[in-house]
C-alpha cells in the first residue's frame, strides 16, 4: 500500500529548510524571466528571424509544462529531494549550454533543459508538507508558491543591469551559478522525505500527457505567427483535444496513474486548478505590460531605461515575498479559501486602479505593489487548498498539476495580450509601437480573468476540518480491492483462503 503520514510530521526539518527550498524556487523562476530584457534583440543576437527567435522562449515553456507533473510524480515515488536536485542539475546543464553558444538550435536545446527545473516548485511544496509541523506549514508553502513571482520580479532589474553593461551570455552564467548554489544548499540542509508512493512510474501516462500538452501549448504560443485560423493552429488544437481525451480514459483504467483524475475531479481540487489558470493569466499581464510602458519613448510610454523599468516592476516580487507571513496569519484565522478570495479582490483593485495610473513612473510602482500583494495572497492560497484535499502520497503530483495550471494561464495570457498589443499598435517610422489603448485593454482582460477566478473561488468548499491526511490513493484503493477479494475467496482444506495478500497488496498462491 502507499505509505502516508499524518499531519504532524516527524520534525526532522531544520530551521534552514524553508529558506533553502524557497531559494531554489526563486532560482527556477529566474530562468523564466531571464531573457525579458533582451527579447527584442534576440533575432540580431542569434542571427535569425523574429519568428524563429521566439522558439528560445517557447522551448522553455513547453519543457516546463511537460516536466512539472512528471517530476512531481517521480518525487512521490522515488524521493522529492532526489528529484529536486535532479531538476536543478538539469537546469544548470542547460544554462551552461546556452552560455556557450550563439547558434539558435543549441540555444533552444539549452533553454529546453532549463525548463525542466519548473518541477522544483511542487517538489519543494511536497517536501514542506511531509516534514514541517502544521504551525510552520502555511507560511512555508506560501513562500514556496510565491517564489515564482518573487524570482521573476527580482530577476528583471538584475538581468537588465547585466544585459545593459555586459555580454548577454553572462545572464546564463549567473543563472548556472545560482543553480549550483541551490543544489549545494539542498544537499547540505534538506533531508529526504519519508513519504513514498509505492508502485511503478506510469510511462504511457507521461507520454500521453506530454504529447497533449505540447499539442495544446504549441499553437497557443505560436498562433500569432501562424495565424489563429490557419490549418496548422486549428489542427494542433484538435489533435490536443483528441490526445488528452484518450489520455484521460487511459488514466482512469490505471491502478497507479501519473495523475489521479478521480482526485483531480473533486470539487475543491478542480475549482482550485481552474482558479489557478485565472491567477496565472492575471500575473503575466502586468509582467508584459508595465516593462513596455516604462521603456517606450515619450509620447507612447514613459521613456525609461531598461534598468529603471526593471526596478519599477521589482516591487511586484518584493511585495509577494512579504505577503507570505501575512497569508499564514490570515489563513490560520479564516482559511485558505477566504485568503484566495481576498487576494483576487486586491488584484482586481490593482488592475482597476491601474487603468488610470499610466502617466508617471511612480504610478507604475504603486500598481506593482498592489498587484504583488494580491497575487502573493492568491498564489499562497493555492498549495494549501490542494494539499488539504489530496493524500500525502500524492502531494508532489497534485501540486505539479496545479503549477502546470498556472503555467497554462501565463501561456494563454502571453498569447492573448501579445495579439491585443499587436492589433492596437501604431506604426511610427516603420516601427510598430504598443499604445496606451492596448495596455488598457490588456488590464481589462486581466480584470475579467480575476472576476472568473473569484467566481470559481466562491464555489470552493468552506474551511475544511483539520484532521490527519490518512486517505488512500487510487493505488491503495486497487490494492485494498484485491485484498478484499482474497479474503472472500473459498477456504482450503485447512481453513486458509486459497490465495493470500502479501504486504504490498498483491495476491499470490
Coordinates of C-alpha atoms in Angstrom, one line a residue, residues 8 13 50 77 95 97 116 127-128 148 159 173 201 224 247 283 287 293 311 383 389 438 446 455 460 472:
X8 CA 2.1 16.1 12.3
X13 CA 13.4 19.5 9.2
X50 CA 12.0 37.1 -35.2
X77 CA 7.7 7.6 -6.0
X95 CA 22.3 27.2 -18.6
X97 CA 24.9 25.1 -22.8
X116 CA 12.8 21.0 -16.6
X127 CA 8.8 18.4 1.0
X128 CA 7.4 21.0 3.2
X148 CA 7.6 32.0 -8.9
X159 CA 19.0 40.8 -15.7
X173 CA 26.5 32.0 -16.3
X201 CA 6.0 5.1 -12.9
X224 CA 0.1 34.8 -33.6
X247 CA -5.1 10.0 -22.2
X283 CA 0.1 37.6 -13.1
X287 CA 4.8 41.4 -16.4
X293 CA 5.0 51.0 -20.9
X311 CA 13.4 48.5 -10.7
X383 CA -1.0 24.9 -2.5
X389 CA -7.6 17.9 -0.5
X438 CA -3.7 48.4 -26.0
X446 CA -6.8 40.7 -16.6
X455 CA -16.5 33.2 -9.2
X460 CA -15.0 26.2 -3.2
X472 CA -5.9 6.3 0.3

